[in-house]
Amino acid sequence: MIQGAIVAIVTPFKDGQLDEETYRELIEFQIAGGTHGIVPCGTTGESATLSHHEHKRVVEICIEQVKKRVPVIAGTGSNNTAEAVELTKHAQSAGADAALMITPYYNKPTQEGLYQHYKAIAEATHIPIIVYNVPGRTSLNLLPETVARLAKLPNIIGIKEATGDLNQGARVIRLCPENFIVLSGDDFTALPLMCLGGRGVISVISNVVPDDMAGMCNAFLSGNLGTARSLHYKMWPLMEAMFFETNPVPAKTALKLMGRISGEVRLPLCNMSPANEERLRQVMVNYGLI
């Protein structure tokens, strides 16, 4: 079942190369923390700077290491429909439980173009597909009415809604079938969106505090809103800190400060400024992480 706290896991590098051993350790850290699912090769996984070979390898390692303990939702989106089909077919053959597909960035297709893009991929594959709407990165908005059209396609099962707009999230939930999975794409809207009918979150801060984000989702899903709300506010400073600079730079820096990864990112991303790293470090000290 796809619900709860699903981590958009970082991709660790060492000397410019994929650090496979550390990646496996991060996956185990997530499983031990109670994470409900893992997304390799999402935006937080720096998919934009992975070669096709690396992208496929990252997905394969994740599936192999997870061993079906939680769902693996492979990032397979592209602004090139043919490339998205190729990556989705690979995820399908590798054994991923679902594919997460960002809207085509830069091209700026119309709503009809977005529909046809996803329809073409859905018809070329049989893996469950979760569409991903993040206008802040793609410069276009997948409107609720278009999502409702897509929800009629058999293998499009949900959406990662990262507009930060609860009104839009509510419209998607209202227009789509009851079994359509709506996941928050912003940590700070995870709890309020679940209150409106969402099923969980694809999370950045789960990289750092998988136990607390999973705990919040577990509490909400079991009807304990008080505990869920307390965890929401506990995590709030860390949610803000994860965006002191462009994601995933703060998440990787936090994991570096915790001694889990090197913190290395690929250009055009670069290391956090010393001032922002110090701000992040102080949030983590206050949280009790370091």
PDB file of C-alpha atoms in Angstrom:
ATOM      1  CA  MET A   1       0.000   0.000   0.000  1.00  0.00           C
ATOM      2  CA  ILE A   2       1.330   3.443  -0.931  1.00  0.00           C
ATOM      3  CA  GLN A   3       0.674   5.830   1.951  1.00  0.00           C
ATOM      4  CA  GLY A   4       2.380   7.479   4.898  1.00  0.00           C
ATOM      5  CA  ALA A   5       5.915   8.868   5.007  1.00  0.00           C
ATOM      6  CA  ILE A   6       7.753   8.133   1.761  1.00  0.00           C
ATOM      7  CA  VAL A   7      11.318   9.443   1.575  1.00  0.00           C
ATOM      8  CA  ALA A   8      12.646  11.162  -1.531  1.00  0.00           C
ATOM      9  CA  ILE A   9      16.067   9.735  -0.812  1.00  0.00           C
ATOM     10  CA  VAL A  10      19.298  11.584  -1.597  1.00  0.00           C
ATOM     11  CA  THR A  11      21.900  10.035  -3.877  1.00  0.00           C
ATOM     12  CA  PRO A  12      25.280   9.988  -2.087  1.00  0.00           C
ATOM     13  CA  PHE A  13      28.408  10.714  -4.088  1.00  0.00           C
ATOM     14  CA  LYS A  14      32.084  10.184  -3.322  1.00  0.00           C
ATOM     15  CA  ASP A  15      34.742  11.813  -5.491  1.00  0.00           C
ATOM     16  CA  GLY A  16      32.132  12.485  -8.161  1.00  0.00           C
ATOM     17  CA  GLN A  17      30.851   8.895  -8.336  1.00  0.00           C
ATOM     18  CA  LEU A  18      27.833   7.124  -6.906  1.00  0.00           C
ATOM     19  CA  ASP A  19      28.703   5.861  -3.414  1.00  0.00           C
ATOM     20  CA  GLU A  20      26.890   2.516  -3.515  1.00  0.00           C
ATOM     21  CA  GLU A  21      27.889   1.353  -0.025  1.00  0.00           C
ATOM     22  CA  THR A  22      26.672   4.561   1.620  1.00  0.00           C
ATOM     23  CA  TYR A  23      23.486   4.479  -0.449  1.00  0.00           C
ATOM     24  CA  ARG A  24      22.681   1.022   0.886  1.00  0.00           C
ATOM     25  CA  GLU A  25      23.352   2.260   4.425  1.00  0.00           C
ATOM     26  CA  LEU A  26      20.968   5.179   3.916  1.00  0.00           C
ATOM     27  CA  ILE A  27      18.262   2.773   2.752  1.00  0.00           C
ATOM     28  CA  GLU A  28      18.730   0.688   5.906  1.00  0.00           C
ATOM     29  CA  PHE A  29      18.591   3.873   8.023  1.00  0.00           C
ATOM     30  CA  GLN A  30      15.249   4.637   6.402  1.00  0.00           C
ATOM     31  CA  ILE A  31      13.845   1.143   6.924  1.00  0.00           C
ATOM     32  CA  ALA A  32      14.968   1.155  10.573  1.00  0.00           C
ATOM     33  CA  GLY A  33      13.304   4.543  11.037  1.00  0.00           C
ATOM     34  CA  GLY A  34       9.943   3.225   9.912  1.00  0.00           C
ATOM     35  CA  THR A  35       9.758   4.894   6.507  1.00  0.00           C
ATOM     36  CA  HIS A  36       6.732   3.678   4.547  1.00  0.00           C
ATOM     37  CA  GLY A  37       8.304   3.904   1.076  1.00  0.00           C
ATOM     38  CA  ILE A  38      11.380   5.071  -0.828  1.00  0.00           C
ATOM     39  CA  VAL A  39      11.696   7.207  -3.959  1.00  0.00           C
ATOM     40  CA  PRO A  40      15.060   6.840  -5.706  1.00  0.00           C
ATOM     41  CA  CYS A  41      15.997   9.281  -8.490  1.00  0.00           C
ATOM     42  CA  GLY A  42      13.595  12.041  -7.551  1.00  0.00           C
ATOM     43  CA  THR A  43      14.532  15.719  -7.518  1.00  0.00           C
ATOM     44  CA  THR A  44      16.052  15.210  -4.058  1.00  0.00           C
ATOM     45  CA  GLY A  45      18.091  12.364  -5.567  1.00  0.00           C
ATOM     46  CA  GLU A  46      19.641  14.819  -8.084  1.00  0.00           C
ATOM     47  CA  SER A  47      18.173  12.879 -10.990  1.00  0.00           C
ATOM     48  CA  ALA A  48      18.853  15.811 -13.315  1.00  0.00           C
ATOM     49  CA  THR A  49      22.622  15.217 -13.048  1.00  0.00           C
ATOM     50  CA  LEU A  50      22.609  11.415 -13.213  1.00  0.00           C
ATOM     51  CA  SER A  51      23.582   9.707 -16.456  1.00  0.00           C
ATOM     52  CA  HIS A  52      21.078   7.149 -17.749  1.00  0.00           C
ATOM     53  CA  HIS A  53      23.413   4.386 -16.590  1.00  0.00           C
ATOM     54  CA  GLU A  54      23.661   5.888 -13.099  1.00  0.00           C
ATOM     55  CA  HIS A  55      19.915   6.539 -12.941  1.00  0.00           C
ATOM     56  CA  LYS A  56      19.130   2.920 -13.719  1.00  0.00           C
ATOM     57  CA  ARG A  57      21.784   1.666 -11.310  1.00  0.00           C
ATOM     58  CA  VAL A  58      20.425   3.804  -8.454  1.00  0.00           C
ATOM     59  CA  VAL A  59      16.938   2.375  -9.023  1.00  0.00           C
ATOM     60  CA  GLU A  60      18.295  -1.195  -9.207  1.00  0.00           C
ATOM     61  CA  ILE A  61      20.306  -0.840  -5.993  1.00  0.00           C
ATOM     62  CA  CYS A  62      17.291   0.547  -4.147  1.00  0.00           C
ATOM     63  CA  ILE A  63      15.020  -2.303  -5.261  1.00  0.00           C
ATOM     64  CA  GLU A  64      17.699  -4.865  -4.445  1.00  0.00           C
ATOM     65  CA  GLN A  65      18.424  -3.428  -0.980  1.00  0.00           C
ATOM     66  CA  VAL A  66      14.808  -2.849   0.025  1.00  0.00           C
ATOM     67  CA  LYS A  67      13.835  -6.451  -0.747  1.00  0.00           C
ATOM     68  CA  LYS A  68      10.108  -5.623  -0.854  1.00  0.00           C
ATOM     69  CA  ARG A  69      10.059  -4.435   2.757  1.00  0.00           C
ATOM     70  CA  VAL A  70       8.464  -1.160   1.643  1.00  0.00           C
ATOM     71  CA  PRO A  71       7.305   0.103  -1.770  1.00  0.00           C
ATOM     72  CA  VAL A  72       9.957   1.523  -4.112  1.00  0.00           C
ATOM     73  CA  ILE A  73       8.594   4.328  -6.293  1.00  0.00           C
ATOM     74  CA  ALA A  74      11.220   5.042  -8.937  1.00  0.00           C
ATOM     75  CA  GLY A  75      11.600   8.534 -10.346  1.00  0.00           C
ATOM     76  CA  THR A  76      11.316   8.150 -14.123  1.00  0.00           C
ATOM     77  CA  GLY A  77      10.109  11.531 -15.358  1.00  0.00           C
ATOM     78  CA  SER A  78      11.573  13.653 -18.141  1.00  0.00           C
ATOM     79  CA  ASN A  79      10.642  16.546 -20.385  1.00  0.00           C
ATOM     80  CA  ASN A  80      11.212  14.122 -23.271  1.00  0.00           C
ATOM     81  CA  THR A  81       8.304  11.680 -23.488  1.00  0.00           C
ATOM     82  CA  ALA A  82      10.350   8.993 -25.234  1.00  0.00           C
ATOM     83  CA  GLU A  83      13.033   9.208 -22.538  1.00  0.00           C
ATOM     84  CA  ALA A  84      10.376   8.976 -19.817  1.00  0.00           C
ATOM     85  CA  VAL A  85       8.992   5.853 -21.485  1.00  0.00           C
ATOM     86  CA  GLU A  86      12.472   4.304 -21.537  1.00  0.00           C
ATOM     87  CA  LEU A  87      13.151   5.049 -17.856  1.00  0.00           C
ATOM     88  CA  THR A  88       9.696   3.849 -16.837  1.00  0.00           C
ATOM     89  CA  LYS A  89      10.089   0.605 -18.751  1.00  0.00           C
ATOM     90  CA  HIS A  90      13.396   0.079 -16.973  1.00  0.00           C
ATOM     91  CA  ALA A  91      11.831   0.675 -13.543  1.00  0.00           C
ATOM     92  CA  GLN A  92       9.063  -1.743 -14.458  1.00  0.00           C
ATOM     93  CA  SER A  93      11.477  -4.486 -15.543  1.00  0.00           C
ATOM     94  CA  ALA A  94      13.724  -3.886 -12.508  1.00  0.00           C
ATOM     95  CA  GLY A  95      10.812  -4.560 -10.172  1.00  0.00           C
ATOM     96  CA  ALA A  96       9.835  -1.127  -8.869  1.00  0.00           C
ATOM     97  CA  ASP A  97       6.409  -0.971  -7.265  1.00  0.00           C
ATOM     98  CA  ALA A  98       5.496   2.300  -8.999  1.00  0.00           C
ATOM     99  CA  ALA A  99       6.969   5.187 -10.981  1.00  0.00           C
ATOM    100  CA  LEU A 100       7.004   8.866  -9.999  1.00  0.00           C
ATOM    101  CA  MET A 101       6.864  11.152 -13.025  1.00  0.00           C
ATOM    102  CA  ILE A 102       7.476  14.882 -12.903  1.00  0.00           C
ATOM    103  CA  THR A 103       5.618  17.100 -15.356  1.00  0.00           C
ATOM    104  CA  PRO A 104       7.730  18.028 -18.395  1.00  0.00           C
ATOM    105  CA  TYR A 105       9.908  20.976 -17.383  1.00  0.00           C
ATOM    106  CA  TYR A 106      11.087  23.810 -19.663  1.00  0.00           C
ATOM    107  CA  ASN A 107       8.948  22.735 -22.650  1.00  0.00           C
ATOM    108  CA  LYS A 108       5.838  24.295 -21.012  1.00  0.00           C
ATOM    109  CA  PRO A 109       3.193  22.110 -22.710  1.00  0.00           C
ATOM    110  CA  THR A 110      -0.499  22.949 -22.537  1.00  0.00           C
ATOM    111  CA  GLN A 111      -2.843  20.966 -20.311  1.00  0.00           C
ATOM    112  CA  GLU A 112      -3.681  18.843 -23.357  1.00  0.00           C
ATOM    113  CA  GLY A 113       0.026  18.266 -23.957  1.00  0.00           C
ATOM    114  CA  LEU A 114       0.448  17.185 -20.333  1.00  0.00           C
ATOM    115  CA  TYR A 115      -2.449  14.771 -20.670  1.00  0.00           C
ATOM    116  CA  GLN A 116      -1.069  13.281 -23.881  1.00  0.00           C
ATOM    117  CA  HIS A 117       2.425  12.980 -22.348  1.00  0.00           C
ATOM    118  CA  TYR A 118       1.194  10.917 -19.416  1.00  0.00           C
ATOM    119  CA  LYS A 119      -1.263   8.968 -21.542  1.00  0.00           C
ATOM    120  CA  ALA A 120       1.523   7.906 -23.919  1.00  0.00           C
ATOM    121  CA  ILE A 121       3.676   6.656 -21.030  1.00  0.00           C
ATOM    122  CA  ALA A 122       0.750   4.905 -19.335  1.00  0.00           C
ATOM    123  CA  GLU A 123      -0.142   3.112 -22.556  1.00  0.00           C
ATOM    124  CA  ALA A 124       3.488   2.042 -23.146  1.00  0.00           C
ATOM    125  CA  THR A 125       3.829   0.469 -19.679  1.00  0.00           C
ATOM    126  CA  HIS A 126       1.796  -1.307 -17.035  1.00  0.00           C
ATOM    127  CA  ILE A 127       3.577  -0.120 -13.872  1.00  0.00           C
ATOM    128  CA  PRO A 128       1.472   2.071 -11.524  1.00  0.00           C
ATOM    129  CA  ILE A 129       2.270   5.744 -12.163  1.00  0.00           C
ATOM    130  CA  ILE A 130       2.186   8.682  -9.733  1.00  0.00           C
ATOM    131  CA  VAL A 131       2.309  12.030 -11.494  1.00  0.00           C
ATOM    132  CA  TYR A 132       4.313  14.815  -9.870  1.00  0.00           C
ATOM    133  CA  ASN A 133       3.217  18.442  -9.941  1.00  0.00           C
ATOM    134  CA  VAL A 134       5.828  20.957  -8.758  1.00  0.00           C
ATOM    135  CA  PRO A 135       5.320  24.316 -10.515  1.00  0.00           C
ATOM    136  CA  GLY A 136       8.166  25.932  -8.558  1.00  0.00           C
ATOM    137  CA  ARG A 137      10.645  23.774 -10.487  1.00  0.00           C
ATOM    138  CA  THR A 138       8.852  23.180 -13.797  1.00  0.00           C
ATOM    139  CA  SER A 139       7.156  26.570 -14.423  1.00  0.00           C
ATOM    140  CA  LEU A 140       3.797  24.919 -15.203  1.00  0.00           C
ATOM    141  CA  ASN A 141       0.870  23.721 -13.127  1.00  0.00           C
ATOM    142  CA  LEU A 142      -0.930  20.420 -13.707  1.00  0.00           C
ATOM    143  CA  LEU A 143      -4.474  21.574 -13.041  1.00  0.00           C
ATOM    144  CA  PRO A 144      -6.932  19.499 -10.973  1.00  0.00           C
ATOM    145  CA  GLU A 145      -9.224  19.050 -13.974  1.00  0.00           C
ATOM    146  CA  THR A 146      -6.341  17.506 -15.939  1.00  0.00           C
ATOM    147  CA  VAL A 147      -5.446  15.294 -13.004  1.00  0.00           C
ATOM    148  CA  ALA A 148      -9.064  14.081 -12.953  1.00  0.00           C
ATOM    149  CA  ARG A 149      -8.761  13.144 -16.652  1.00  0.00           C
ATOM    150  CA  LEU A 150      -5.527  11.286 -15.968  1.00  0.00           C
ATOM    151  CA  ALA A 151      -7.092   9.453 -13.018  1.00  0.00           C
ATOM    152  CA  LYS A 152      -9.350   7.648 -15.504  1.00  0.00           C
ATOM    153  CA  LEU A 153      -6.324   5.911 -17.045  1.00  0.00           C
ATOM    154  CA  PRO A 154      -5.940   2.472 -15.428  1.00  0.00           C
ATOM    155  CA  ASN A 155      -2.344   2.677 -14.259  1.00  0.00           C
ATOM    156  CA  ILE A 156      -2.234   6.332 -13.181  1.00  0.00           C
ATOM    157  CA  ILE A 157      -2.933   5.823  -9.501  1.00  0.00           C
ATOM    158  CA  GLY A 158      -1.992   9.071  -7.793  1.00  0.00           C
ATOM    159  CA  ILE A 159      -0.256  12.420  -7.645  1.00  0.00           C
ATOM    160  CA  LYS A 160       2.523  14.034  -5.680  1.00  0.00           C
ATOM    161  CA  GLU A 161       1.039  17.496  -5.188  1.00  0.00           C
ATOM    162  CA  ALA A 162       3.826  19.998  -4.507  1.00  0.00           C
ATOM    163  CA  THR A 163       2.183  23.333  -5.197  1.00  0.00           C
ATOM    164  CA  GLY A 164       2.009  24.134  -1.482  1.00  0.00           C
ATOM    165  CA  ASP A 165      -1.578  25.188  -2.230  1.00  0.00           C
ATOM    166  CA  LEU A 166      -4.096  23.375  -0.042  1.00  0.00           C
ATOM    167  CA  ASN A 167      -6.958  24.700  -2.144  1.00  0.00           C
ATOM    168  CA  GLN A 168      -5.524  22.966  -5.208  1.00  0.00           C
ATOM    169  CA  GLY A 169      -4.870  19.804  -3.222  1.00  0.00           C
ATOM    170  CA  ALA A 170      -8.467  19.789  -2.020  1.00  0.00           C
ATOM    171  CA  ARG A 171      -9.751  20.267  -5.575  1.00  0.00           C
ATOM    172  CA  VAL A 172      -7.715  17.286  -6.759  1.00  0.00           C
ATOM    173  CA  ILE A 173      -9.115  15.131  -3.956  1.00  0.00           C
ATOM    174  CA  ARG A 174     -12.670  16.291  -4.671  1.00  0.00           C
ATOM    175  CA  LEU A 175     -12.458  15.709  -8.439  1.00  0.00           C
ATOM    176  CA  CYS A 176     -10.659  12.355  -8.439  1.00  0.00           C
ATOM    177  CA  PRO A 177     -11.931   8.892  -7.479  1.00  0.00           C
ATOM    178  CA  GLU A 178     -11.783   7.944  -3.805  1.00  0.00           C
ATOM    179  CA  ASN A 179      -9.014   5.391  -4.431  1.00  0.00           C
ATOM    180  CA  PHE A 180      -6.782   7.954  -6.207  1.00  0.00           C
ATOM    181  CA  ILE A 181      -3.691   8.508  -4.033  1.00  0.00           C
ATOM    182  CA  VAL A 182      -2.903  12.155  -3.250  1.00  0.00           C
ATOM    183  CA  LEU A 183       0.473  12.677  -1.573  1.00  0.00           C
ATOM    184  CA  SER A 184       1.899  15.956  -0.364  1.00  0.00           C
ATOM    185  CA  GLY A 185       5.131  16.982  -2.031  1.00  0.00           C
ATOM    186  CA  ASP A 186       5.909  19.566   0.660  1.00  0.00           C
ATOM    187  CA  ASP A 187       6.696  18.493   4.214  1.00  0.00           C
ATOM    188  CA  PHE A 188       4.868  21.459   5.721  1.00  0.00           C
ATOM    189  CA  THR A 189       1.581  20.523   3.999  1.00  0.00           C
ATOM    190  CA  ALA A 190       1.760  16.800   4.810  1.00  0.00           C
ATOM    191  CA  LEU A 191      -0.504  16.932   7.869  1.00  0.00           C
ATOM    192  CA  PRO A 192      -3.026  19.490   6.585  1.00  0.00           C
ATOM    193  CA  LEU A 193      -3.346  17.677   3.254  1.00  0.00           C
ATOM    194  CA  MET A 194      -3.962  14.382   5.055  1.00  0.00           C
ATOM    195  CA  CYS A 195      -6.690  16.150   7.021  1.00  0.00           C
ATOM    196  CA  LEU A 196      -8.311  16.971   3.665  1.00  0.00           C
ATOM    197  CA  GLY A 197      -8.086  13.378   2.413  1.00  0.00           C
ATOM    198  CA  GLY A 198      -4.471  12.952   1.330  1.00  0.00           C
ATOM    199  CA  ARG A 199      -2.665   9.688   2.040  1.00  0.00           C
ATOM    200  CA  GLY A 200       0.779  10.906   3.100  1.00  0.00           C
ATOM    201  CA  VAL A 201       3.883  12.688   1.885  1.00  0.00           C
ATOM    202  CA  ILE A 202       6.906  12.226  -0.334  1.00  0.00           C
ATOM    203  CA  SER A 203       9.293  13.850   2.080  1.00  0.00           C
ATOM    204  CA  VAL A 204      12.642  15.627   2.142  1.00  0.00           C
ATOM    205  CA  ILE A 205      13.113  15.754   5.924  1.00  0.00           C
ATOM    206  CA  SER A 206      12.528  12.019   6.143  1.00  0.00           C
ATOM    207  CA  ASN A 207      16.128  11.800   4.928  1.00  0.00           C
ATOM    208  CA  VAL A 208      17.148  13.214   8.306  1.00  0.00           C
ATOM    209  CA  VAL A 209      14.324  12.242  10.718  1.00  0.00           C
ATOM    210  CA  PRO A 210      12.559   9.233   9.190  1.00  0.00           C
ATOM    211  CA  ASP A 211      11.219   8.171  12.579  1.00  0.00           C
ATOM    212  CA  ASP A 212       9.465  11.459  13.305  1.00  0.00           C
ATOM    213  CA  MET A 213       7.855  11.839   9.874  1.00  0.00           C
ATOM    214  CA  ALA A 214       6.755   8.211   9.897  1.00  0.00           C
ATOM    215  CA  GLY A 215       5.518   8.698  13.452  1.00  0.00           C
ATOM    216  CA  MET A 216       3.437  11.701  12.436  1.00  0.00           C
ATOM    217  CA  CYS A 217       1.838   9.797   9.564  1.00  0.00           C
ATOM    218  CA  ASN A 218       1.244   6.727  11.723  1.00  0.00           C
ATOM    219  CA  ALA A 219      -0.397   8.845  14.406  1.00  0.00           C
ATOM    220  CA  PHE A 220      -2.697  10.549  11.923  1.00  0.00           C
ATOM    221  CA  LEU A 221      -3.652   7.333  10.138  1.00  0.00           C
ATOM    222  CA  SER A 222      -4.494   5.713  13.481  1.00  0.00           C
ATOM    223  CA  GLY A 223      -6.691   8.659  14.478  1.00  0.00           C
ATOM    224  CA  ASN A 224      -4.318  10.277  16.984  1.00  0.00           C
ATOM    225  CA  LEU A 225      -4.420  13.838  15.675  1.00  0.00           C
ATOM    226  CA  GLY A 226      -2.895  15.319  18.838  1.00  0.00           C
ATOM    227  CA  THR A 227       0.310  13.318  18.495  1.00  0.00           C
ATOM    228  CA  ALA A 228       0.423  14.011  14.758  1.00  0.00           C
ATOM    229  CA  ARG A 229       0.078  17.734  15.384  1.00  0.00           C
ATOM    230  CA  SER A 230       2.800  17.702  18.057  1.00  0.00           C
ATOM    231  CA  LEU A 231       5.223  15.971  15.686  1.00  0.00           C
ATOM    232  CA  HIS A 232       4.289  18.383  12.886  1.00  0.00           C
ATOM    233  CA  TYR A 233       5.310  21.356  15.015  1.00  0.00           C
ATOM    234  CA  LYS A 234       8.384  19.563  16.359  1.00  0.00           C
ATOM    235  CA  MET A 235       9.594  19.089  12.785  1.00  0.00           C
ATOM    236  CA  TRP A 236       8.636  22.580  11.594  1.00  0.00           C
ATOM    237  CA  PRO A 237      12.067  24.239  12.186  1.00  0.00           C
ATOM    238  CA  LEU A 238      13.728  21.374  10.343  1.00  0.00           C
ATOM    239  CA  MET A 239      11.223  21.658   7.485  1.00  0.00           C
ATOM    240  CA  GLU A 240      12.237  25.302   7.102  1.00  0.00           C
ATOM    241  CA  ALA A 241      15.939  24.476   7.379  1.00  0.00           C
ATOM    242  CA  MET A 242      15.742  21.964   4.521  1.00  0.00           C
ATOM    243  CA  PHE A 243      15.086  24.936   2.242  1.00  0.00           C
ATOM    244  CA  PHE A 244      17.655  27.421   3.535  1.00  0.00           C
ATOM    245  CA  GLU A 245      19.171  26.745   0.107  1.00  0.00           C
ATOM    246  CA  THR A 246      18.068  24.690  -2.889  1.00  0.00           C
ATOM    247  CA  ASN A 247      17.001  21.125  -2.122  1.00  0.00           C
ATOM    248  CA  PRO A 248      18.807  18.716  -1.700  1.00  0.00           C
ATOM    249  CA  VAL A 249      21.818  20.761  -0.580  1.00  0.00           C
ATOM    250  CA  PRO A 250      20.564  21.268   3.010  1.00  0.00           C
ATOM    251  CA  ALA A 251      19.424  17.641   3.328  1.00  0.00           C
ATOM    252  CA  LYS A 252      22.817  16.387   2.203  1.00  0.00           C
ATOM    253  CA  THR A 253      24.577  18.863   4.477  1.00  0.00           C
ATOM    254  CA  ALA A 254      22.459  17.696   7.422  1.00  0.00           C
ATOM    255  CA  LEU A 255      23.345  14.058   6.702  1.00  0.00           C
ATOM    256  CA  LYS A 256      27.005  15.089   6.489  1.00  0.00           C
ATOM    257  CA  LEU A 257      26.754  16.758   9.903  1.00  0.00           C
ATOM    258  CA  MET A 258      25.227  13.505  11.207  1.00  0.00           C
ATOM    259  CA  GLY A 259      28.222  11.586   9.835  1.00  0.00           C
ATOM    260  CA  ARG A 260      26.181   9.588   7.330  1.00  0.00           C
ATOM    261  CA  ILE A 261      27.409  10.890   3.942  1.00  0.00           C
ATOM    262  CA  SER A 262      30.102  13.116   2.467  1.00  0.00           C
ATOM    263  CA  GLY A 263      27.566  15.817   1.624  1.00  0.00           C
ATOM    264  CA  GLU A 264      28.894  16.048  -1.920  1.00  0.00           C
ATOM    265  CA  VAL A 265      26.533  17.479  -4.558  1.00  0.00           C
ATOM    266  CA  ARG A 266      26.944  17.814  -8.305  1.00  0.00           C
ATOM    267  CA  LEU A 267      27.208  21.053 -10.222  1.00  0.00           C
ATOM    268  CA  PRO A 268      25.323  23.222 -10.899  1.00  0.00           C
ATOM    269  CA  LEU A 269      24.421  22.700  -7.222  1.00  0.00           C
ATOM    270  CA  CYS A 270      27.189  23.592  -4.806  1.00  0.00           C
ATOM    271  CA  ASN A 271      27.962  23.397  -1.100  1.00  0.00           C
ATOM    272  CA  MET A 272      25.960  25.503   1.340  1.00  0.00           C
ATOM    273  CA  SER A 273      27.333  28.888   2.250  1.00  0.00           C
ATOM    274  CA  PRO A 274      29.098  28.861   5.643  1.00  0.00           C
ATOM    275  CA  ALA A 275      26.446  31.165   7.089  1.00  0.00           C
ATOM    276  CA  ASN A 276      23.551  28.934   6.041  1.00  0.00           C
ATOM    277  CA  GLU A 277      25.369  25.789   7.123  1.00  0.00           C
ATOM    278  CA  GLU A 278      25.779  27.334  10.564  1.00  0.00           C
ATOM    279  CA  ARG A 279      22.056  28.174  10.647  1.00  0.00           C
ATOM    280  CA  LEU A 280      21.281  24.576   9.717  1.00  0.00           C
ATOM    281  CA  ARG A 281      23.707  23.228  12.301  1.00  0.00           C
ATOM    282  CA  GLN A 282      22.014  25.267  15.033  1.00  0.00           C
ATOM    283  CA  VAL A 283      18.574  23.934  14.070  1.00  0.00           C
ATOM    284  CA  MET A 284      19.957  20.405  14.254  1.00  0.00           C
ATOM    285  CA  VAL A 285      21.567  21.050  17.659  1.00  0.00           C
ATOM    286  CA  ASN A 286      18.263  22.410  18.976  1.00  0.00           C
ATOM    287  CA  TYR A 287      16.477  19.347  17.554  1.00  0.00           C
ATOM    288  CA  GLY A 288      18.933  16.992  19.275  1.00  0.00           C
ATOM    289  CA  LEU A 289      20.265  15.480  16.057  1.00  0.00           C
ATOM    290  CA  ILE A 290      23.883  16.512  16.647  1.00  0.00           C
TER     291      ILE A 290
END
